[in-house]
Every structure is written in structure tokens, then in C-alpha cells.
Amino acid sequence: MTSTSPSTPHSFQVDLRGLVDLLSHHLYSSPRVYVRELLQNAVDAITARHALEPAAEIRIRLSASGGRVTIEDSGIGLTADEAHSLLATIGRSSKRAGSGNDLNEQGLEATRQEFLGQFGIGLLACFVVARQIRVVTRSARDPHAAPVEWLATDDGSYTVRELPHEARPEPGTTVVLEARPGAAEWAVPAKVEELARDYGSLLPYEITFDDGEGGEPRPVTDRPAVWDRPFPTPDARRVALAGHCAQLFGFTPLDSIDLDLPVAGVRGVAYVLPEPTSPAHRAGHRVHLKGMLLTERADNLLPDWAFFVRAVLDTDTLRPTASRENLYDDETLAAVRDALGSRVRGWLAELAASDPDRLAAFLQVHHLGVKSMARHDTELLALMLPWLPFETSDGSMSLQEFAAAHTDIHFTRTVEEFRQIAPIAAAHGLGVINAGYTYDADLLALLPAVRPELKVTELDAGAVTERLDPVPTAAELALAPFLATARTRLEAQSCDVVLRAFQPVAVPALYLDDRQARQERDRTAALESADSLWSGILGALRGSAPRARLVLNHNNPLIRRIAALPDEALTATAVESLYGQALLMSQRPLRPADSTLLNRAFLGLLEWATHSTDDRDAQEDQK
């Protein structure tokens, strides 16, 4: 019988060059994040020191010159053992509970939530730009511990040695990065200062920057955030927020919306875009985590319908992804997203109640976004009805204004169909709304829930025909042969011919179609190309839906002249031409059969015109 012996455990070996490649090309979007890592470690060290010694001096100084970037803090510092354990071990963090030196053992677990870093990658991420990293640190936990130097290079090696006490008399840490070849641009003082301001402007401790030119260090932080500052008047605050938006996002907002959720640890502001934008566009929002910039491209912070705002906020509770460059989409974020959406909705309600001029200016640009919201919120739809614009047969107006004139409301599903029918509908008192634009059909379907007395139906050929004036019976009987020829000629197109009198007189014919008629034509086309089995099935599905209609205008002189033509073949060609012209005016896609008809009618008219010219020439010759 074979016995098994216990396996010997082994430790993972990490190739630092491979890790740096992973960080720079896959985890982080840009080498610029190294400044964030430096600031993050310094702020966390200060947070730990402040928890241990509340009266300790707070200091973070960042500088850059000669291809080197230096950051110094008066934080908690490290001992030699901690330098070995924490600076060179992947996945180990001084903030992680359960580590041999973690803050819980020092009675500081209550402050752990104040730390920015949670993933233990730490200074190693700085190798995306650094050839060498030198850390000189002294622990505040052990006053008798000597200062320690931790020196690492990008080949994966490091050394740790103790230094004389005078090398660093006070607790804290100094980190010096030397840029590696090809990364010198990231150590330029102006770039480092720009990145420091970008990432750290809202951090809770004062941070200064020194460019090494002998001037006074400049502040990096700019607190409190502009949305938390006191202002003498609401107008002064609005002006300050507009300037902040212009500096941050590059546009002057139409308005600003406070995003204050104390329970969720979220505070910030949303800026309303001054130009229309596509609902499909995923706006990038700017999110700070405990003051540190997390991302400028958070596209999951607000509901999709709120595409008309750009937000900037600071949060204490939302979770970052592993790269700390976006928000982790979990239940907490979903709840915050809904709450922020309610803030935007509340802002609209407030405008509707107290400032209609500002609301009108907003809707002129972003009515599409409000329509998107109203689809899911009948209360908001009722609130916005006096303001939402629609294209109607009576002109551009709100649904409330249109409903005041029409209790029976018809709508078209395409812009082309509306534009064809609108002039005729207006002339005959038929109320039609263009629902061919995004969200309009959905809102019209909800309208009876808000206004039960209104009847909303899709426009069909029968409804339009009924509104047009009938032709006197005697006149229609006199034109019976002409109508029979026309109906026979268009039978192949599944189109009926109707004679009516309508305005404007200049329109000779009107092509009317509806969804049922289109479905019946599609069924017929499928039937013609189907095998015997499907022919039987499709034949059983034959509907009684009305077909498309070509409505001839008896008021139009051209129709009367065509009806009086003695040549039946020429009459049939003219009817085909009228059908083709009306079809083109409706801007519908042409079927192959329609294209064939148009070609035949065009050539037929040319042949008749040229034949008539030849006859006249022959008669002239005989004279």
C-alpha cells in the first residue's frame, strides 16, 4: 500500500519587472497614478499618526526637481521589521486587519475606515515611472527605534538598513523617486504639481508643493470643497459654482444641483450641460474618495436618463475597484445612484414650481432627458406636461396645450408620415402628434393615465379619410370609370383608391398607410415566397386589416384633367405616376414592386410625350 506524505509548502515568487508591466499596462490606465499612490501613503500615515497622537504636527510636502520626486510626511513611520514586511510584500497593508503590526493591535481600528488605500500594492506601483525608490522613515510607535532606509530598484532587489538618529530626528517618512529612462516627463515639476492638484485638492490635510526654484512652497489642497463653502448670497454661490465647473469641465453650466446625501456619506454637485447631448452618451463624472480623486470617468454614478449633467462629488462609503480608478458596482452604489437621481428629479420639480423661466431654458436644451425620466414616473409626467414640447399638427406646443384643443389625439410613429399628413390634418381639424422622436410614443401611451378624459390612438388611414370632405355622389358616379381603372392598376401594389376633396388644393394625391396594412403586405410577400407548409400557415393568418390607400384630391385641377383623359392606357400610366409621387412624398422605403412601377410610369410618360411630339411634327409636315 502506497503512503502519502504531507506536501511541503512553498512561497510564491514575484517577478517585479512583470509586476510593473502588469500595473502599467493592465491595472492602471496611466503612469500618472504614481502621484496618487505617494499622496495616499502620506495621508494614511498622517491619519494613523493623528489617531496615535492627536496633538502631533501634521505636514505633507511634495517636491520635484532634477528627475526626482520627493514627498515628506510627519506620519506614523515604520520600523525596520515593518519596512521588510509592508514595503516589499505584495498584498500586505498596514491597514489590513490581522497583520502582525496592524493598527487594531495599537487600538486604532476605529480609524481604519479613514484610510484611502485598501489593497496593499503601495509604493511598488511607483515603479511604473521610477528606476529607484528610497524611503527614509522613523516610527512614532516606538520612540527608541532608529530611522530606517529602505532602498529598492526596478530589478526587484531592495535593502534595509538602520540609520543614525540624526538622519531623521522626528517620526515620519520621506520617499524619493528617481525617474527611469523613458519616464522623465512624469517627474517634471509642472506635471507633478498638476497631478498633485488634480488628485489631492480635496484631501483633508494641508499639502504643499516645491518646484526646487527657491520660491515659497505652494498649496496643493483647496478645502473646503466649493459646494461646502459659505457664500453671502445664493447668486454668489451660483457664480462660484459656475466658475468651478468651467475650470473643471470646460463649460459654463445652465444650472447646478446639490447632491447631498449625508446618510450615504456623499456630498457634491451636478452641473447641467449647456448644450444638448445624446442619451446614448455615457457622461463621465468626477468622484473623490475621502478627498482623493478616484476617477474622472465614473459612468455608473447617476441613472442613464440623467445624461444632461456632469457631477463631481466626494464619498466616504462607495467602494473603489482594485485599480482605484472607478467605482465598484454593488448594492450600495445602486442605492446611491437612485438617491442621486431623486435629487435631480427634485430639482426639476422645484423649477416647475418656483422658476418657470429657468425651467423653460433648461427644457429648450434638454427636453429629451426629461421625457426619458417621465416615461418611468407618471407624477413627473403630470408635473412636466405644461412644459414638455411636442411637434403637432397645430405647431410646436406642450401636450397640455394640445389637449385643450383636441380630446381625440392621434399620433404617427414616424417623422416622415407626420410631415406628409400634418398640413392636411391641420386644415381639417384633425389633431396629430409626431411620435417619431425618441420617447414621444412612450409618453403618449402614458397620457391617459394622467388625463383619463383624453383618447390617444395611432393614426390610421380610415381616421384620416373620414375627416376629408366627401365628393358629391353625382360627381363620383361620373368618375366611376376612371376610379375603376385606377383601382385595377394599383391592385398589384395592395393599394385602394379613394376620391375625396381636401386642402391644400396643390396636393393632388395622398398616400395613407398604417401598421396593420404594412403587416398585411409583409404577410402577403412572405406567402408568395414560402413553401407549401408555410403557405398554408400564412394563409390561415390572413387578416381583415385595411390596405394602404391612395386618396385622390377632387379639388386638384390635375386630378380632374387625368380623369377626363380618353386614352385608358394613358390614364393608367398617370395613376401610377400619382401613386409614385405620393409614395415619394411620404418618404417611405420603396419595395422592389414600387421601384418597378415608378420606372414603368416614368418611361410610359416619356414615351407618350415623345410620341405626341412625333404626331405633331408629322401633321406639320403634311401641311
PDB file of C-alpha atoms in Angstrom, residues 280-548:
ATOM      1  CA  ALA A 280     -26.655  57.171 -25.547  1.00  0.00           C
ATOM      2  CA  HIS A 281     -23.652  59.170 -24.365  1.00  0.00           C
ATOM      3  CA  ARG A 282     -22.277  57.889 -21.064  1.00  0.00           C
ATOM      4  CA  ALA A 283     -21.189  61.006 -19.199  1.00  0.00           C
ATOM      5  CA  GLY A 284     -18.006  60.774 -17.125  1.00  0.00           C
ATOM      6  CA  HIS A 285     -18.444  62.016 -13.572  1.00  0.00           C
ATOM      7  CA  ARG A 286     -15.660  63.079 -11.229  1.00  0.00           C
ATOM      8  CA  VAL A 287     -15.537  61.121  -7.955  1.00  0.00           C
ATOM      9  CA  HIS A 288     -13.310  61.690  -4.922  1.00  0.00           C
ATOM     10  CA  LEU A 289     -12.883  59.007  -2.280  1.00  0.00           C
ATOM     11  CA  LYS A 290     -12.244  60.569   1.133  1.00  0.00           C
ATOM     12  CA  GLY A 291     -10.875  63.603  -0.691  1.00  0.00           C
ATOM     13  CA  MET A 292      -8.614  61.706  -3.118  1.00  0.00           C
ATOM     14  CA  LEU A 293      -9.629  61.807  -6.780  1.00  0.00           C
ATOM     15  CA  LEU A 294     -10.754  58.328  -7.745  1.00  0.00           C
ATOM     16  CA  THR A 295     -11.860  58.829 -11.350  1.00  0.00           C
ATOM     17  CA  GLU A 296     -12.938  61.442 -13.861  1.00  0.00           C
ATOM     18  CA  ARG A 297     -14.888  58.874 -15.893  1.00  0.00           C
ATOM     19  CA  ALA A 298     -17.400  57.317 -13.491  1.00  0.00           C
ATOM     20  CA  ASP A 299     -20.220  56.370 -15.857  1.00  0.00           C
ATOM     21  CA  ASN A 300     -22.257  54.367 -13.318  1.00  0.00           C
ATOM     22  CA  LEU A 301     -22.780  57.095 -10.713  1.00  0.00           C
ATOM     23  CA  LEU A 302     -26.085  58.544 -11.969  1.00  0.00           C
ATOM     24  CA  PRO A 303     -29.063  56.922 -13.741  1.00  0.00           C
ATOM     25  CA  ASP A 304     -28.744  56.678 -17.518  1.00  0.00           C
ATOM     26  CA  TRP A 305     -31.555  59.192 -18.016  1.00  0.00           C
ATOM     27  CA  ALA A 306     -29.512  61.907 -16.264  1.00  0.00           C
ATOM     28  CA  PHE A 307     -27.217  62.263 -19.270  1.00  0.00           C
ATOM     29  CA  PHE A 308     -27.665  66.050 -19.201  1.00  0.00           C
ATOM     30  CA  VAL A 309     -25.498  66.600 -16.109  1.00  0.00           C
ATOM     31  CA  ARG A 310     -21.842  66.183 -15.142  1.00  0.00           C
ATOM     32  CA  ALA A 311     -21.287  65.506 -11.452  1.00  0.00           C
ATOM     33  CA  VAL A 312     -18.384  65.962  -9.054  1.00  0.00           C
ATOM     34  CA  LEU A 313     -18.598  64.602  -5.534  1.00  0.00           C
ATOM     35  CA  ASP A 314     -16.722  63.250  -2.549  1.00  0.00           C
ATOM     36  CA  THR A 315     -17.728  59.988  -0.875  1.00  0.00           C
ATOM     37  CA  ASP A 316     -16.754  58.094   2.257  1.00  0.00           C
ATOM     38  CA  THR A 317     -18.739  54.927   1.630  1.00  0.00           C
ATOM     39  CA  LEU A 318     -18.612  53.837  -2.010  1.00  0.00           C
ATOM     40  CA  ARG A 319     -16.143  51.081  -2.834  1.00  0.00           C
ATOM     41  CA  PRO A 320     -13.382  51.549  -5.420  1.00  0.00           C
ATOM     42  CA  THR A 321     -12.269  48.884  -7.887  1.00  0.00           C
ATOM     43  CA  ALA A 322      -8.874  47.214  -7.439  1.00  0.00           C
ATOM     44  CA  SER A 323      -7.147  49.858  -9.563  1.00  0.00           C
ATOM     45  CA  ARG A 324      -8.894  52.596  -7.554  1.00  0.00           C
ATOM     46  CA  GLU A 325      -9.859  54.210 -10.854  1.00  0.00           C
ATOM     47  CA  ASN A 326     -13.610  53.567 -10.820  1.00  0.00           C
ATOM     48  CA  LEU A 327     -16.496  52.650  -8.534  1.00  0.00           C
ATOM     49  CA  TYR A 328     -17.395  49.060  -7.712  1.00  0.00           C
ATOM     50  CA  ASP A 329     -20.956  48.487  -8.924  1.00  0.00           C
ATOM     51  CA  ASP A 330     -22.628  46.923  -5.889  1.00  0.00           C
ATOM     52  CA  GLU A 331     -25.877  47.360  -3.931  1.00  0.00           C
ATOM     53  CA  THR A 332     -24.543  50.415  -2.131  1.00  0.00           C
ATOM     54  CA  LEU A 333     -23.759  52.186  -5.396  1.00  0.00           C
ATOM     55  CA  ALA A 334     -27.180  51.210  -6.778  1.00  0.00           C
ATOM     56  CA  ALA A 335     -28.882  52.782  -3.758  1.00  0.00           C
ATOM     57  CA  VAL A 336     -26.759  55.932  -4.031  1.00  0.00           C
ATOM     58  CA  ARG A 337     -27.474  56.122  -7.768  1.00  0.00           C
ATOM     59  CA  ASP A 338     -31.237  56.047  -7.124  1.00  0.00           C
ATOM     60  CA  ALA A 339     -30.917  58.678  -4.389  1.00  0.00           C
ATOM     61  CA  LEU A 340     -28.870  60.981  -6.631  1.00  0.00           C
ATOM     62  CA  GLY A 341     -31.474  60.509  -9.360  1.00  0.00           C
ATOM     63  CA  SER A 342     -34.137  61.628  -6.881  1.00  0.00           C
ATOM     64  CA  ARG A 343     -32.094  64.780  -6.218  1.00  0.00           C
ATOM     65  CA  VAL A 344     -32.090  65.609  -9.942  1.00  0.00           C
ATOM     66  CA  ARG A 345     -35.811  64.901 -10.181  1.00  0.00           C
ATOM     67  CA  GLY A 346     -36.468  67.098  -7.145  1.00  0.00           C
ATOM     68  CA  TRP A 347     -34.542  69.944  -8.749  1.00  0.00           C
ATOM     69  CA  LEU A 348     -36.840  69.782 -11.788  1.00  0.00           C
ATOM     70  CA  ALA A 349     -39.924  69.794  -9.585  1.00  0.00           C
ATOM     71  CA  GLU A 350     -38.619  72.832  -7.733  1.00  0.00           C
ATOM     72  CA  LEU A 351     -38.010  74.695 -11.005  1.00  0.00           C
ATOM     73  CA  ALA A 352     -41.506  73.879 -12.229  1.00  0.00           C
ATOM     74  CA  ALA A 353     -43.000  75.234  -9.023  1.00  0.00           C
ATOM     75  CA  SER A 354     -40.886  78.343  -8.484  1.00  0.00           C
ATOM     76  CA  ASP A 355     -38.830  79.340 -11.532  1.00  0.00           C
ATOM     77  CA  PRO A 356     -40.594  78.600 -14.857  1.00  0.00           C
ATOM     78  CA  ASP A 357     -38.198  80.772 -16.863  1.00  0.00           C
ATOM     79  CA  ARG A 358     -35.174  78.710 -15.830  1.00  0.00           C
ATOM     80  CA  LEU A 359     -37.149  75.524 -16.459  1.00  0.00           C
ATOM     81  CA  ALA A 360     -38.090  76.692 -19.954  1.00  0.00           C
ATOM     82  CA  ALA A 361     -34.431  77.489 -20.693  1.00  0.00           C
ATOM     83  CA  PHE A 362     -33.449  74.031 -19.484  1.00  0.00           C
ATOM     84  CA  LEU A 363     -36.145  72.232 -21.499  1.00  0.00           C
ATOM     85  CA  GLN A 364     -35.206  74.124 -24.629  1.00  0.00           C
ATOM     86  CA  VAL A 365     -31.898  72.256 -24.475  1.00  0.00           C
ATOM     87  CA  HIS A 366     -32.670  69.038 -22.582  1.00  0.00           C
ATOM     88  CA  HIS A 367     -36.335  68.191 -23.105  1.00  0.00           C
ATOM     89  CA  LEU A 368     -35.228  64.746 -24.293  1.00  0.00           C
ATOM     90  CA  GLY A 369     -33.764  63.889 -20.896  1.00  0.00           C
ATOM     91  CA  VAL A 370     -36.904  64.958 -19.055  1.00  0.00           C
ATOM     92  CA  LYS A 371     -39.045  62.900 -21.431  1.00  0.00           C
ATOM     93  CA  SER A 372     -36.838  59.927 -20.651  1.00  0.00           C
ATOM     94  CA  MET A 373     -37.464  60.410 -16.909  1.00  0.00           C
ATOM     95  CA  ALA A 374     -41.186  60.960 -17.342  1.00  0.00           C
ATOM     96  CA  ARG A 375     -41.581  57.550 -19.024  1.00  0.00           C
ATOM     97  CA  HIS A 376     -40.938  55.907 -15.650  1.00  0.00           C
ATOM     98  CA  ASP A 377     -42.570  58.489 -13.406  1.00  0.00           C
ATOM     99  CA  THR A 378     -46.205  59.469 -14.039  1.00  0.00           C
ATOM    100  CA  GLU A 379     -46.008  62.021 -11.234  1.00  0.00           C
ATOM    101  CA  LEU A 380     -43.166  63.751 -13.047  1.00  0.00           C
ATOM    102  CA  LEU A 381     -45.078  63.474 -16.341  1.00  0.00           C
ATOM    103  CA  ALA A 382     -48.054  65.268 -14.783  1.00  0.00           C
ATOM    104  CA  LEU A 383     -45.691  67.900 -13.393  1.00  0.00           C
ATOM    105  CA  MET A 384     -43.924  68.455 -16.716  1.00  0.00           C
ATOM    106  CA  LEU A 385     -46.975  68.381 -19.005  1.00  0.00           C
ATOM    107  CA  PRO A 386     -47.281  72.177 -19.140  1.00  0.00           C
ATOM    108  CA  TRP A 387     -43.666  72.410 -20.292  1.00  0.00           C
ATOM    109  CA  LEU A 388     -42.688  69.432 -22.447  1.00  0.00           C
ATOM    110  CA  PRO A 389     -42.662  70.420 -26.155  1.00  0.00           C
ATOM    111  CA  PHE A 390     -44.104  68.188 -28.898  1.00  0.00           C
ATOM    112  CA  GLU A 391     -44.363  68.610 -32.644  1.00  0.00           C
ATOM    113  CA  THR A 392     -48.070  68.652 -33.541  1.00  0.00           C
ATOM    114  CA  SER A 393     -50.313  69.427 -36.481  1.00  0.00           C
ATOM    115  CA  ASP A 394     -51.050  72.741 -34.715  1.00  0.00           C
ATOM    116  CA  GLY A 395     -47.349  73.606 -34.319  1.00  0.00           C
ATOM    117  CA  SER A 396     -44.830  73.039 -31.522  1.00  0.00           C
ATOM    118  CA  MET A 397     -46.577  73.048 -28.138  1.00  0.00           C
ATOM    119  CA  SER A 398     -46.991  71.141 -24.888  1.00  0.00           C
ATOM    120  CA  LEU A 399     -49.335  68.178 -24.518  1.00  0.00           C
ATOM    121  CA  GLN A 400     -51.483  70.224 -22.160  1.00  0.00           C
ATOM    122  CA  GLU A 401     -51.961  72.991 -24.737  1.00  0.00           C
ATOM    123  CA  PHE A 402     -52.672  70.459 -27.475  1.00  0.00           C
ATOM    124  CA  ALA A 403     -55.151  68.527 -25.303  1.00  0.00           C
ATOM    125  CA  ALA A 404     -57.069  71.741 -24.678  1.00  0.00           C
ATOM    126  CA  ALA A 405     -57.918  71.836 -28.404  1.00  0.00           C
ATOM    127  CA  HIS A 406     -58.244  68.088 -29.121  1.00  0.00           C
ATOM    128  CA  THR A 407     -59.828  65.417 -26.932  1.00  0.00           C
ATOM    129  CA  ASP A 408     -59.152  62.753 -29.591  1.00  0.00           C
ATOM    130  CA  ILE A 409     -55.412  62.683 -30.100  1.00  0.00           C
ATOM    131  CA  HIS A 410     -53.830  60.779 -32.965  1.00  0.00           C
ATOM    132  CA  PHE A 411     -50.128  60.161 -33.436  1.00  0.00           C
ATOM    133  CA  THR A 412     -47.792  58.898 -36.125  1.00  0.00           C
ATOM    134  CA  ARG A 413     -44.860  56.617 -35.391  1.00  0.00           C
ATOM    135  CA  THR A 414     -42.545  58.109 -37.993  1.00  0.00           C
ATOM    136  CA  VAL A 415     -41.445  61.651 -38.710  1.00  0.00           C
ATOM    137  CA  GLU A 416     -41.976  61.143 -42.450  1.00  0.00           C
ATOM    138  CA  GLU A 417     -45.580  60.055 -42.003  1.00  0.00           C
ATOM    139  CA  PHE A 418     -46.280  63.066 -39.786  1.00  0.00           C
ATOM    140  CA  ARG A 419     -44.770  65.565 -42.204  1.00  0.00           C
ATOM    141  CA  GLN A 420     -46.894  64.218 -45.013  1.00  0.00           C
ATOM    142  CA  ILE A 421     -50.164  64.293 -43.111  1.00  0.00           C
ATOM    143  CA  ALA A 422     -49.679  67.377 -40.868  1.00  0.00           C
ATOM    144  CA  PRO A 423     -50.768  70.097 -43.354  1.00  0.00           C
ATOM    145  CA  ILE A 424     -53.882  68.143 -44.339  1.00  0.00           C
ATOM    146  CA  ALA A 425     -54.726  67.254 -40.717  1.00  0.00           C
ATOM    147  CA  ALA A 426     -54.399  70.898 -39.659  1.00  0.00           C
ATOM    148  CA  ALA A 427     -56.692  72.036 -42.475  1.00  0.00           C
ATOM    149  CA  HIS A 428     -59.405  69.551 -41.466  1.00  0.00           C
ATOM    150  CA  GLY A 429     -59.221  69.850 -37.659  1.00  0.00           C
ATOM    151  CA  LEU A 430     -57.562  66.504 -37.040  1.00  0.00           C
ATOM    152  CA  GLY A 431     -55.226  66.548 -34.025  1.00  0.00           C
ATOM    153  CA  VAL A 432     -51.996  64.680 -34.823  1.00  0.00           C
ATOM    154  CA  ILE A 433     -48.760  64.474 -32.818  1.00  0.00           C
ATOM    155  CA  ASN A 434     -45.426  63.442 -34.254  1.00  0.00           C
ATOM    156  CA  ALA A 435     -44.321  60.488 -32.101  1.00  0.00           C
ATOM    157  CA  GLY A 436     -41.413  59.637 -34.361  1.00  0.00           C
ATOM    158  CA  TYR A 437     -38.900  61.190 -31.963  1.00  0.00           C
ATOM    159  CA  THR A 438     -37.269  59.379 -29.064  1.00  0.00           C
ATOM    160  CA  TYR A 439     -39.596  58.676 -26.086  1.00  0.00           C
ATOM    161  CA  ASP A 440     -42.625  60.510 -27.542  1.00  0.00           C
ATOM    162  CA  ALA A 441     -44.626  57.344 -28.321  1.00  0.00           C
ATOM    163  CA  ASP A 442     -43.993  56.053 -24.776  1.00  0.00           C
ATOM    164  CA  LEU A 443     -45.191  59.318 -23.235  1.00  0.00           C
ATOM    165  CA  LEU A 444     -48.336  59.394 -25.368  1.00  0.00           C
ATOM    166  CA  ALA A 445     -49.140  55.866 -24.225  1.00  0.00           C
ATOM    167  CA  LEU A 446     -48.948  57.131 -20.613  1.00  0.00           C
ATOM    168  CA  LEU A 447     -51.043  60.245 -21.253  1.00  0.00           C
ATOM    169  CA  PRO A 448     -54.462  58.648 -20.494  1.00  0.00           C
ATOM    170  CA  ALA A 449     -53.152  57.623 -17.037  1.00  0.00           C
ATOM    171  CA  VAL A 450     -52.535  61.302 -16.284  1.00  0.00           C
ATOM    172  CA  ARG A 451     -55.527  62.694 -18.209  1.00  0.00           C
ATOM    173  CA  PRO A 452     -58.215  59.937 -18.334  1.00  0.00           C
ATOM    174  CA  GLU A 453     -60.575  62.099 -20.381  1.00  0.00           C
ATOM    175  CA  LEU A 454     -58.207  62.003 -23.363  1.00  0.00           C
ATOM    176  CA  LYS A 455     -58.282  59.328 -26.041  1.00  0.00           C
ATOM    177  CA  VAL A 456     -54.924  58.570 -27.684  1.00  0.00           C
ATOM    178  CA  THR A 457     -54.759  56.340 -30.775  1.00  0.00           C
ATOM    179  CA  GLU A 458     -52.298  55.706 -33.545  1.00  0.00           C
ATOM    180  CA  LEU A 459     -53.273  57.424 -36.774  1.00  0.00           C
ATOM    181  CA  ASP A 460     -54.707  55.077 -39.412  1.00  0.00           C
ATOM    182  CA  ALA A 461     -55.802  55.563 -42.984  1.00  0.00           C
ATOM    183  CA  GLY A 462     -59.505  55.298 -42.075  1.00  0.00           C
ATOM    184  CA  ALA A 463     -59.348  58.092 -39.489  1.00  0.00           C
ATOM    185  CA  VAL A 464     -57.795  60.499 -41.988  1.00  0.00           C
ATOM    186  CA  THR A 465     -60.140  59.547 -44.803  1.00  0.00           C
ATOM    187  CA  GLU A 466     -63.198  60.105 -42.607  1.00  0.00           C
ATOM    188  CA  ARG A 467     -62.074  63.671 -41.861  1.00  0.00           C
ATOM    189  CA  LEU A 468     -61.711  64.594 -45.545  1.00  0.00           C
ATOM    190  CA  ASP A 469     -64.715  66.034 -47.395  1.00  0.00           C
ATOM    191  CA  PRO A 470     -66.685  63.516 -49.464  1.00  0.00           C
ATOM    192  CA  VAL A 471     -67.227  64.174 -53.160  1.00  0.00           C
ATOM    193  CA  PRO A 472     -70.851  64.690 -54.273  1.00  0.00           C
ATOM    194  CA  THR A 473     -72.425  61.400 -55.340  1.00  0.00           C
ATOM    195  CA  ALA A 474     -73.146  62.592 -58.858  1.00  0.00           C
ATOM    196  CA  ALA A 475     -69.533  63.668 -59.364  1.00  0.00           C
ATOM    197  CA  GLU A 476     -68.184  60.366 -58.035  1.00  0.00           C
ATOM    198  CA  LEU A 477     -70.532  58.380 -60.291  1.00  0.00           C
ATOM    199  CA  ALA A 478     -69.341  60.386 -63.278  1.00  0.00           C
ATOM    200  CA  LEU A 479     -65.766  59.447 -62.407  1.00  0.00           C
ATOM    201  CA  ALA A 480     -66.570  55.745 -61.783  1.00  0.00           C
ATOM    202  CA  PRO A 481     -64.747  54.504 -64.962  1.00  0.00           C
ATOM    203  CA  PHE A 482     -61.648  56.489 -64.013  1.00  0.00           C
ATOM    204  CA  LEU A 483     -61.700  55.145 -60.433  1.00  0.00           C
ATOM    205  CA  ALA A 484     -62.152  51.580 -61.692  1.00  0.00           C
ATOM    206  CA  THR A 485     -59.104  51.954 -63.945  1.00  0.00           C
ATOM    207  CA  ALA A 486     -57.082  53.392 -61.065  1.00  0.00           C
ATOM    208  CA  ARG A 487     -58.069  50.602 -58.645  1.00  0.00           C
ATOM    209  CA  THR A 488     -57.294  47.913 -61.159  1.00  0.00           C
ATOM    210  CA  ARG A 489     -53.895  49.446 -61.916  1.00  0.00           C
ATOM    211  CA  LEU A 490     -52.893  49.646 -58.221  1.00  0.00           C
ATOM    212  CA  GLU A 491     -54.299  46.272 -57.184  1.00  0.00           C
ATOM    213  CA  ALA A 492     -50.850  44.730 -57.572  1.00  0.00           C
ATOM    214  CA  GLN A 493     -49.497  47.253 -55.057  1.00  0.00           C
ATOM    215  CA  SER A 494     -52.136  46.236 -52.444  1.00  0.00           C
ATOM    216  CA  CYS A 495     -53.433  49.803 -52.536  1.00  0.00           C
ATOM    217  CA  ASP A 496     -57.048  51.013 -52.684  1.00  0.00           C
ATOM    218  CA  VAL A 497     -58.064  54.251 -54.412  1.00  0.00           C
ATOM    219  CA  VAL A 498     -60.425  56.754 -52.743  1.00  0.00           C
ATOM    220  CA  LEU A 499     -61.750  60.076 -54.053  1.00  0.00           C
ATOM    221  CA  ARG A 500     -62.045  62.944 -51.570  1.00  0.00           C
ATOM    222  CA  ALA A 501     -61.920  66.752 -51.567  1.00  0.00           C
ATOM    223  CA  PHE A 502     -59.357  68.252 -49.240  1.00  0.00           C
ATOM    224  CA  GLN A 503     -56.967  71.107 -48.599  1.00  0.00           C
ATOM    225  CA  PRO A 504     -54.438  72.209 -49.672  1.00  0.00           C
ATOM    226  CA  VAL A 505     -55.595  72.140 -53.279  1.00  0.00           C
ATOM    227  CA  ALA A 506     -51.983  71.902 -54.529  1.00  0.00           C
ATOM    228  CA  VAL A 507     -51.685  68.304 -53.226  1.00  0.00           C
ATOM    229  CA  PRO A 508     -53.031  66.010 -55.985  1.00  0.00           C
ATOM    230  CA  ALA A 509     -52.851  62.722 -54.065  1.00  0.00           C
ATOM    231  CA  LEU A 510     -52.163  61.480 -50.556  1.00  0.00           C
ATOM    232  CA  TYR A 511     -50.710  58.071 -49.729  1.00  0.00           C
ATOM    233  CA  LEU A 512     -52.079  56.734 -46.422  1.00  0.00           C
ATOM    234  CA  ASP A 513     -50.739  53.694 -44.678  1.00  0.00           C
ATOM    235  CA  ASP A 514     -50.867  52.213 -41.187  1.00  0.00           C
ATOM    236  CA  ARG A 515     -49.210  49.454 -39.223  1.00  0.00           C
ATOM    237  CA  GLN A 516     -51.938  46.888 -39.921  1.00  0.00           C
ATOM    238  CA  ALA A 517     -51.695  47.484 -43.641  1.00  0.00           C
ATOM    239  CA  ARG A 518     -47.911  47.123 -43.561  1.00  0.00           C
ATOM    240  CA  GLN A 519     -48.212  43.867 -41.605  1.00  0.00           C
ATOM    241  CA  GLU A 520     -50.673  42.513 -44.144  1.00  0.00           C
ATOM    242  CA  ARG A 521     -48.334  43.391 -47.031  1.00  0.00           C
ATOM    243  CA  ASP A 522     -45.412  41.720 -45.256  1.00  0.00           C
ATOM    244  CA  ARG A 523     -47.560  38.620 -44.737  1.00  0.00           C
ATOM    245  CA  THR A 524     -48.524  38.580 -48.393  1.00  0.00           C
ATOM    246  CA  ALA A 525     -44.904  38.963 -49.510  1.00  0.00           C
ATOM    247  CA  ALA A 526     -43.870  36.112 -47.214  1.00  0.00           C
ATOM    248  CA  LEU A 527     -46.721  33.993 -48.555  1.00  0.00           C
ATOM    249  CA  GLU A 528     -45.540  34.410 -52.150  1.00  0.00           C
ATOM    250  CA  SER A 529     -42.041  33.169 -51.324  1.00  0.00           C
ATOM    251  CA  ALA A 530     -42.986  30.436 -48.821  1.00  0.00           C
ATOM    252  CA  ASP A 531     -43.182  26.673 -49.407  1.00  0.00           C
ATOM    253  CA  SER A 532     -46.450  24.758 -49.248  1.00  0.00           C
ATOM    254  CA  LEU A 533     -46.365  24.228 -45.480  1.00  0.00           C
ATOM    255  CA  TRP A 534     -45.733  27.896 -44.653  1.00  0.00           C
ATOM    256  CA  SER A 535     -48.176  28.988 -47.367  1.00  0.00           C
ATOM    257  CA  GLY A 536     -50.918  27.152 -45.512  1.00  0.00           C
ATOM    258  CA  ILE A 537     -49.937  28.645 -42.174  1.00  0.00           C
ATOM    259  CA  LEU A 538     -49.596  32.197 -43.510  1.00  0.00           C
ATOM    260  CA  GLY A 539     -52.833  31.842 -45.467  1.00  0.00           C
ATOM    261  CA  ALA A 540     -54.650  30.944 -42.262  1.00  0.00           C
ATOM    262  CA  LEU A 541     -53.294  34.145 -40.731  1.00  0.00           C
ATOM    263  CA  ARG A 542     -54.836  36.359 -43.425  1.00  0.00           C
ATOM    264  CA  GLY A 543     -56.220  39.425 -41.700  1.00  0.00           C
ATOM    265  CA  SER A 544     -59.062  41.766 -42.441  1.00  0.00           C
ATOM    266  CA  ALA A 545     -56.898  44.827 -41.901  1.00  0.00           C
ATOM    267  CA  PRO A 546     -57.452  47.701 -44.354  1.00  0.00           C
ATOM    268  CA  ARG A 547     -54.955  48.132 -47.136  1.00  0.00           C
ATOM    269  CA  ALA A 548     -52.970  51.250 -47.932  1.00  0.00           C
TER     270      ALA A 548
END
